[in-house]
XYZ file of C-alpha atoms in Angstrom:
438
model
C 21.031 -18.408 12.949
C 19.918 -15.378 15.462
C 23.705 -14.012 14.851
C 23.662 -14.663 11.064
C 20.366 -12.285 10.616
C 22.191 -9.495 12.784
C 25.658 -9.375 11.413
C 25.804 -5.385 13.004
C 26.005 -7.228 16.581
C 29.751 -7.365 15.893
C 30.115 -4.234 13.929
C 27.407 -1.638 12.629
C 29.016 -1.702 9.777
C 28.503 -5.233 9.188
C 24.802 -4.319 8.048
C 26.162 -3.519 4.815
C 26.467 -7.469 4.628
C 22.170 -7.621 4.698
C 21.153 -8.650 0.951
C 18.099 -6.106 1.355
C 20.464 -3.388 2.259
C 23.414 -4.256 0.004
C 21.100 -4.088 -3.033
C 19.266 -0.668 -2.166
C 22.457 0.383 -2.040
C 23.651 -1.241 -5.329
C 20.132 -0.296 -6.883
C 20.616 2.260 -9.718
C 17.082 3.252 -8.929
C 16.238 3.736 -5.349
C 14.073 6.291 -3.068
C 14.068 6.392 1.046
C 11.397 5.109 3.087
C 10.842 6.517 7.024
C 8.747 3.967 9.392
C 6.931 6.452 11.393
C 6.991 3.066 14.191
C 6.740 3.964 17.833
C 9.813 3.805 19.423
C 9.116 4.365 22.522
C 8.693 1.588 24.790
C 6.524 -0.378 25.396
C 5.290 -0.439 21.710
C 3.846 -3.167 19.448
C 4.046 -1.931 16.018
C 2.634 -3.643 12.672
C 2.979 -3.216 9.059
C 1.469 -4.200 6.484
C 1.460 -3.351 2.445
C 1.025 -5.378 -1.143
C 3.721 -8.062 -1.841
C 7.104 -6.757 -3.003
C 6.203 -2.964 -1.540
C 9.600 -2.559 -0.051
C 8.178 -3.648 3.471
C 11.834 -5.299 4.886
C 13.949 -3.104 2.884
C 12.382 -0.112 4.902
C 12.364 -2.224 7.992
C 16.912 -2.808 7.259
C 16.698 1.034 6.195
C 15.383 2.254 9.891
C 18.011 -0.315 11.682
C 20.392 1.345 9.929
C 19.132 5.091 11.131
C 19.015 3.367 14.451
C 22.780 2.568 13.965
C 23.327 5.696 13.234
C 21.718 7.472 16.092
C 24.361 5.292 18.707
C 22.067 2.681 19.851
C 23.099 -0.688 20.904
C 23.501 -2.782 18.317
C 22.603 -5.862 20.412
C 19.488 -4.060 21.526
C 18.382 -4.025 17.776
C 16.828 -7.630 16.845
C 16.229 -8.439 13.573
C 14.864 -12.066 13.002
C 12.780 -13.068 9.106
C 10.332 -15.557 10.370
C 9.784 -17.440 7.430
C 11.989 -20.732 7.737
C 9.977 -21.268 11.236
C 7.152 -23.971 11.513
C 5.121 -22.475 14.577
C 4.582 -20.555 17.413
C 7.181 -22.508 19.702
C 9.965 -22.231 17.230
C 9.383 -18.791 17.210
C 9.400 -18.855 20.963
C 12.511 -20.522 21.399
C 14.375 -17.729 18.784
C 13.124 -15.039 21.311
C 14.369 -17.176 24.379
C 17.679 -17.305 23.117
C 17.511 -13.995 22.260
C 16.511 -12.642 25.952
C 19.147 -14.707 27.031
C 21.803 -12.915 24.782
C 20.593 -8.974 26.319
C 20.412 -10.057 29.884
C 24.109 -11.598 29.266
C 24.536 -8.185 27.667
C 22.535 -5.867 30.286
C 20.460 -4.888 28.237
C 17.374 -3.268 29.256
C 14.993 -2.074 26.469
C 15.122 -3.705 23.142
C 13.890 -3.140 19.621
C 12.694 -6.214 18.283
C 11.882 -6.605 14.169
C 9.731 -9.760 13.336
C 10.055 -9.937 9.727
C 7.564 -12.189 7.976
C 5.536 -13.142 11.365
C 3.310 -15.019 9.791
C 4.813 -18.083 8.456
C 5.315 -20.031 11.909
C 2.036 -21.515 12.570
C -0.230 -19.689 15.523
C 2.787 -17.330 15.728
C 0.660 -15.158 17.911
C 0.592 -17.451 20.825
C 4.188 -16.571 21.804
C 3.551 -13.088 21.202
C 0.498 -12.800 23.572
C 2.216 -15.046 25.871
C 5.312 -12.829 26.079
C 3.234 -9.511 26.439
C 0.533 -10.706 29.301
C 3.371 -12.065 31.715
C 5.276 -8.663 30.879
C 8.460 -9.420 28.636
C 8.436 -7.204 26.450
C 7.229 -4.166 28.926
C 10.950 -2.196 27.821
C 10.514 -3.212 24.272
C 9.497 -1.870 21.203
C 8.200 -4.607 18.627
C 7.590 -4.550 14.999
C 6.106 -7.018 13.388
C 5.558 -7.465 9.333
C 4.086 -10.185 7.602
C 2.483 -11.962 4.850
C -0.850 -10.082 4.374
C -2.362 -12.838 5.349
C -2.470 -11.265 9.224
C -4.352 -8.833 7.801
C -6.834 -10.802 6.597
C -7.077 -13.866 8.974
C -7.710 -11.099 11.225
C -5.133 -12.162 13.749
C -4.074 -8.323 14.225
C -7.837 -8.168 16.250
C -6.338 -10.704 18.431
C -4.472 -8.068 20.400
C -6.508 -6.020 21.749
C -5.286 -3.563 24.602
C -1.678 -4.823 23.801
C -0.537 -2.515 21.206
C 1.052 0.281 23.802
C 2.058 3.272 21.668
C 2.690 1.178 18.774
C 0.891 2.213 15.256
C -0.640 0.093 12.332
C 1.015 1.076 9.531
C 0.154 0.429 5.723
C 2.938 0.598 2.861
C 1.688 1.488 -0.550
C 3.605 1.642 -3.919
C 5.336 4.877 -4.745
C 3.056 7.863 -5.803
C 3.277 9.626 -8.663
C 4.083 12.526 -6.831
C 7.478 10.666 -5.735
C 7.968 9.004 -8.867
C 8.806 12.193 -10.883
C 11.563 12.740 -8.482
C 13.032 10.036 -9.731
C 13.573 11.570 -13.188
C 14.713 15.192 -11.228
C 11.771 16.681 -11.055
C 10.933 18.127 -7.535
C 7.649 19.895 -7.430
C 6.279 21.519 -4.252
C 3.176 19.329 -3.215
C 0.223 19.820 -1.140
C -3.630 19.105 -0.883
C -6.607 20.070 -3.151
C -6.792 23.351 -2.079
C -2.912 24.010 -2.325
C -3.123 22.488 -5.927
C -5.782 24.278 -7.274
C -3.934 27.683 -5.753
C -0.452 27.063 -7.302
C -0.714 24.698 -10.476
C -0.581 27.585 -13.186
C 2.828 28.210 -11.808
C 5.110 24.854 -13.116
C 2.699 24.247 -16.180
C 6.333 24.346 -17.866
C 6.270 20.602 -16.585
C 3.661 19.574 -18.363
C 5.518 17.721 -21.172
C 7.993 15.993 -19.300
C 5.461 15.190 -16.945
C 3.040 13.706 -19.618
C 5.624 11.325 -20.486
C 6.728 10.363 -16.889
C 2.962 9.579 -16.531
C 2.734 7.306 -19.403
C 6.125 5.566 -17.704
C 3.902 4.937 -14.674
C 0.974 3.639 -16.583
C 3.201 0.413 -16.872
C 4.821 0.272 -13.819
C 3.139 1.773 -10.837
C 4.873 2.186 -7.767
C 5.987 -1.406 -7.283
C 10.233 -1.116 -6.633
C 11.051 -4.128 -8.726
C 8.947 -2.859 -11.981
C 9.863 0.727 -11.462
C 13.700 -0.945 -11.686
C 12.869 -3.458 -14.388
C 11.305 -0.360 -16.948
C 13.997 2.186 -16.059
C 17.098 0.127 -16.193
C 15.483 -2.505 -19.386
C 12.562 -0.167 -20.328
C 10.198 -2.998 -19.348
C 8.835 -4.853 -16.756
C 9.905 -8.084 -16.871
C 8.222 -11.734 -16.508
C 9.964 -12.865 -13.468
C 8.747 -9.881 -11.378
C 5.173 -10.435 -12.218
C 5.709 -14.284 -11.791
C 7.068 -13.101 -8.128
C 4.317 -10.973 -7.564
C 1.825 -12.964 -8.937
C 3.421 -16.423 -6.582
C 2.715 -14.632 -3.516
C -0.526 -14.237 -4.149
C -1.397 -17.837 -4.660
C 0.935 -18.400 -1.859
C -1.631 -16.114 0.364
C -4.411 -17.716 -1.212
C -3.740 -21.183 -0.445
C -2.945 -20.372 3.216
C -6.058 -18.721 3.884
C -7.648 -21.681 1.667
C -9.466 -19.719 -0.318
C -10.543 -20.300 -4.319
C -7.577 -19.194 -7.155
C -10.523 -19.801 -9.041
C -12.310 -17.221 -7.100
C -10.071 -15.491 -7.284
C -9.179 -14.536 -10.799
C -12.397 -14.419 -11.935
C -12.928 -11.695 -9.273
C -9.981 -9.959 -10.488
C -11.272 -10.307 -14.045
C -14.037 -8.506 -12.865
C -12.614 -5.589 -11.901
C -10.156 -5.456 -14.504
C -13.131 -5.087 -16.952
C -15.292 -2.897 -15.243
C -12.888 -0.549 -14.306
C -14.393 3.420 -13.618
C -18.188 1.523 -14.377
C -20.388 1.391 -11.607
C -22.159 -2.364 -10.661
C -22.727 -4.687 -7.913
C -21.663 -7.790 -5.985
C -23.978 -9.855 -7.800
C -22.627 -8.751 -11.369
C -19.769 -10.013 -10.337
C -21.348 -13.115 -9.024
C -23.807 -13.845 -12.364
C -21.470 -12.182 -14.771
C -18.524 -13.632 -13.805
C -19.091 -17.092 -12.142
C -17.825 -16.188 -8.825
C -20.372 -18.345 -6.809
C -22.885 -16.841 -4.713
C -23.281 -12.869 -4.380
C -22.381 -13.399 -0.665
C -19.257 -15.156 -2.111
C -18.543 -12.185 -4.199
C -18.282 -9.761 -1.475
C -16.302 -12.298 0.403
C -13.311 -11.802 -2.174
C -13.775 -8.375 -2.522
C -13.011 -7.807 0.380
C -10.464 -10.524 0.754
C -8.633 -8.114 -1.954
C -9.361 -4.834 0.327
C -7.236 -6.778 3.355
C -4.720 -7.674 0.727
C -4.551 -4.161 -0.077
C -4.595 -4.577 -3.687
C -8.166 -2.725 -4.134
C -10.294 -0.317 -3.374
C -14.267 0.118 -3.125
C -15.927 3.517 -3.384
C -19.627 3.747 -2.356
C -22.175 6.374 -3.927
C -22.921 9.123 -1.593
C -26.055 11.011 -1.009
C -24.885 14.624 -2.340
C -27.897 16.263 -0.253
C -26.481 14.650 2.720
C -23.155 13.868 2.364
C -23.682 10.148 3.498
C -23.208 6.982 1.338
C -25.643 4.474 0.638
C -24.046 1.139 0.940
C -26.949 -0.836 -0.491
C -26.605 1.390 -4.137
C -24.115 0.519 -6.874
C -20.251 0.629 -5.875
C -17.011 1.368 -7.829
C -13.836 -0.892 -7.619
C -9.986 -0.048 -8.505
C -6.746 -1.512 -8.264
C -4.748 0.681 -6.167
C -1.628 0.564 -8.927
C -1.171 0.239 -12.698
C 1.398 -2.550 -12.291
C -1.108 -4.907 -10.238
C -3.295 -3.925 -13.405
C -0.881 -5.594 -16.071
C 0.091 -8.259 -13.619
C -3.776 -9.422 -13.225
C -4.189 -8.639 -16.603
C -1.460 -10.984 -17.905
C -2.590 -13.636 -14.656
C -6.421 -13.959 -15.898
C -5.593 -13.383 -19.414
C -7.671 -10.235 -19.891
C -7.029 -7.027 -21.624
C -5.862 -4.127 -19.607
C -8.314 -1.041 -18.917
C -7.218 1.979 -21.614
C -4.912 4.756 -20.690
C -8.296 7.192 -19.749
C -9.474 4.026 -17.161
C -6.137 3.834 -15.638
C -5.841 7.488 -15.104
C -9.090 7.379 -13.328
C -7.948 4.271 -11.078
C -4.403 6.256 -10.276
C -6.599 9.551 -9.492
C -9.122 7.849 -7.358
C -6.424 5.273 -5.537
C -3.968 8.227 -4.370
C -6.548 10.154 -3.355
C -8.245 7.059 -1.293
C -5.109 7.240 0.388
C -5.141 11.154 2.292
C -9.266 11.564 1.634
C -12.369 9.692 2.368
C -14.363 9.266 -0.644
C -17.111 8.586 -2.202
C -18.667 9.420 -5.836
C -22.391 10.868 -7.130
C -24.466 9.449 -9.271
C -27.391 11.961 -10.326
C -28.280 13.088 -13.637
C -24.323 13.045 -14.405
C -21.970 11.479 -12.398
C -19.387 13.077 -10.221
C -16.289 10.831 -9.875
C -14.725 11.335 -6.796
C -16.204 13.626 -3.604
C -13.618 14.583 -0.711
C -14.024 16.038 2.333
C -11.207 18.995 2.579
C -11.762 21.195 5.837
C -14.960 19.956 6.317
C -16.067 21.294 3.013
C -17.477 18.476 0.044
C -14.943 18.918 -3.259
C -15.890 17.019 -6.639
C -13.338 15.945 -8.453
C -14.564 15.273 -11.741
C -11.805 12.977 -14.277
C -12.281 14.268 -17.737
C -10.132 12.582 -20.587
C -12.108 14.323 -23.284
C -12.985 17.709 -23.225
C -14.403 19.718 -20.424
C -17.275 21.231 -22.243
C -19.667 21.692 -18.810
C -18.608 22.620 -15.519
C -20.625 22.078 -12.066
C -21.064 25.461 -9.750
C -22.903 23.171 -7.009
C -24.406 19.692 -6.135
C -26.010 19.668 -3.024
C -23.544 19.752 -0.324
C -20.994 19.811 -2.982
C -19.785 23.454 -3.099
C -16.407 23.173 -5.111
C -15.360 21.211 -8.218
C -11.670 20.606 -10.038
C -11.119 18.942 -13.180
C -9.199 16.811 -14.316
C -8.009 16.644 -17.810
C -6.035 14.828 -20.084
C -4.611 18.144 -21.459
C -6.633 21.268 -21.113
C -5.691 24.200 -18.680
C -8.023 26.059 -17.555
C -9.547 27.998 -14.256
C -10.226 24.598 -12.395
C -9.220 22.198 -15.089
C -5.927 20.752 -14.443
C -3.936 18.120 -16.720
C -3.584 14.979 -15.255
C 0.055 14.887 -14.905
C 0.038 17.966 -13.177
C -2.260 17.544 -10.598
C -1.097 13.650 -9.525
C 2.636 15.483 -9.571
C 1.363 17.782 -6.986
C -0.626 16.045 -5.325
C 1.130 14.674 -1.407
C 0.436 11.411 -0.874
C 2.415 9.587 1.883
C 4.040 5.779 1.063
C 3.498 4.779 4.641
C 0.026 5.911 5.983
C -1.228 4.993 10.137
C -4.344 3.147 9.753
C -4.694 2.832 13.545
């Protein structure tokens, strides 16, 4: 089995037998994705990311660059967990396997757990192995179910991580998305937008309808392939997407019920501000302490986000006031929308969730309510930005708000000094796939 999973042991070459490689490279639609792992020994490396991100496909991408750079093949250890029942299963995969590199000589290793945590307690033989010192030459990587995440079994290593990073994968951003159709805009932060945007308004139309193409996909791989090679997304990937979920669910024996009606929630109330117990009263979802309890089950999933009103006179939230919630991606949108039989959020809604999701992932924020509300506040250079989403016309515009000293808008179409279409700005806008959330 150990030799099956690593078929570039006898030849690099071989790798080109690995499904997840074989169909990236037999994908008609396809982008790269760099690990920024530790690989320098000793290192204990996780990653984690929504279902069907691309997570092992990046993981067979960087043995491959590893390949390619002349290491060992047999020091590269590739192993998918998921047909293992516990913790001393998985131990006896990694015995065998430390007695193939001593036969070998091998001293440092890179070792690639792949779906960690489907073998029950699988952190045992992890622990184990790092406290008496076997893995003190090795870098290891381990991806799972995103139910490590939130089981909280990552806390169960402190000290032990080494110069290993927790890393999050996220769908594809708009930003790399247009590249997909040719289009290869420079890309930067706020301040970099705002500086150079009037230059490639020539984009604007292809870009308007590359947005609306995103609208329905996201930046999941298997929709973006489904829509651009059928021009839809089909049934069986949000079945997939939707089975892992339940799949997580049931391990971590929590409600479906829950659940959905949680999702429900947000899918309705998208870009409105409420609380945890509208979403327990409104919605059914038990008590309001059981309502934050799936919230932010769906934050460790990664699936959502929750933005907290800030005090624009201080530049400090207030976590007892109202709060925002968004889907990080337009396809998990139509997937929950299609799972709890609801009605998707309009096009203006789901612009606002893309805007506030991408920049959740390179900003802290936070949004105002005063007399009028500011969407979005960032912190760039230590300065407070509003970032105000305007689908209708920008007929007022903010000179200050407290601490908040600079405003953009964005628009749906309108150009203007500070008012920047939609597509523009989110095709401009640099947001990384893989982010360190050490």
């Amino acid at each position: 089995m150990i030799e099956e999973q690593n078929p570039w042991w006898i030849s690099p070459e071989l790798i080109r037998e690995n499904e997840y490689y074989r169909k990236y490279q037999e994908s008609k639609v396809k982008w790269d994705v760099t690990l920024p792992v530790s690989l320098e020994p000793y290192s204990l490396n996780f990653l984690f990311g929504p279902r069907q991100v691309g997570k092992t496909t990046g993981l067979i991408l960087l043995i491959k660059r590893l390949l390619d750079k002349g290491y060992n093949p047999k020091s590269i250890f590739y192993f998918a967990c998921d047909k293992l029942a516990d913790y001393k299963e998985l131990d006896e995969v990694l015995e065998e396997y430390d007695k193939i590199r001593k036969k070998e000589g091998i001293k440092s290793s890179v070792i690639i757990l792949d779906e960690i945590t489907f073998p029950k307690e699988w952190f045992r033989s992890i622990k184990y192995r790092i406290d008496v010192g076997k893995f003190s030459n090795d870098v290891l990587i381990l991806s799972g179910s995103l139910s490590m995440k939130a089981k909280g079994e990552i806390e169960t290593f402190p000290g032990r991580r080494g110069k290993g990073e927790v890393l999050v994968m996220f769908p594809l951003p708009f930003s790399e998305y247009v590249k997909l159709f040719g289009i290869n805009l420079p890309t930067g932060d706020l301040k970099f937008i705002l500086e150079n945007y009037t230059k490639y308004i020539g984009y604007l139309p292809k870009l308007k309808e590359i947005l609306e193409y995103y609208l329905v996909t996201g930046g999941f791989p298997n929709a973006v392939k489904d829509f651009l090679i059928k021009g839809k997304v089909s049934q069986s990937t949000e079945y997939d997407f939707i089975s892992g979920i339940i799949s997580d669910i049931n391990k971590l024996r929590r409600s479906e019920r829950f659940f959905k009606l949680t999702a429900r929630a947000i899918i309705e109330r998208t870009s409105s501000e409420y609380s945890f117990h509208t979403i327990s009263k409104d919605y059914g979802v038990g008590t309001v302490k059981t309502a934050i309890s799936y919230v932010n089950l769906m934050e460790k999933l990664y699936f959502m986000k929750v933005i907290e009103t800030m005090d624009a006179n201080t530049g400090l939230p207030i976590p007892r006031k109202q709060k925002k919630f968004y889907f990080i991606d337009p396809f998990i949108y139509h997937a929950f929308s299609n799972w709890t039989m609801t009605k998707p959020p309009d096009e203006s809604k789901l612009i606002e969730a893309v805007i506030v999701s991408h920049l959740s992932r390179f900003y802290d924020i936070n949004y105002v309510k005063s007399n009028e509300e500011v969407d979005v506040i960032v912190k760039v250079n230590g300065e407070y930005w509003g970032v105000e989403i305007k689908y209708g016309r920008v007929r007022e515009r903010r000179k200050v708000l407290g601490k908040v000293k600079k405003f953009i808008y964005i628009s749906k179409e309108e150009l203007g000094d500070d008012v920047i279409p939609a597509p523009l700005f989110l095709a401009m806008l640099k947001i990384p796939i893989v982010v360190k959330n050490s």
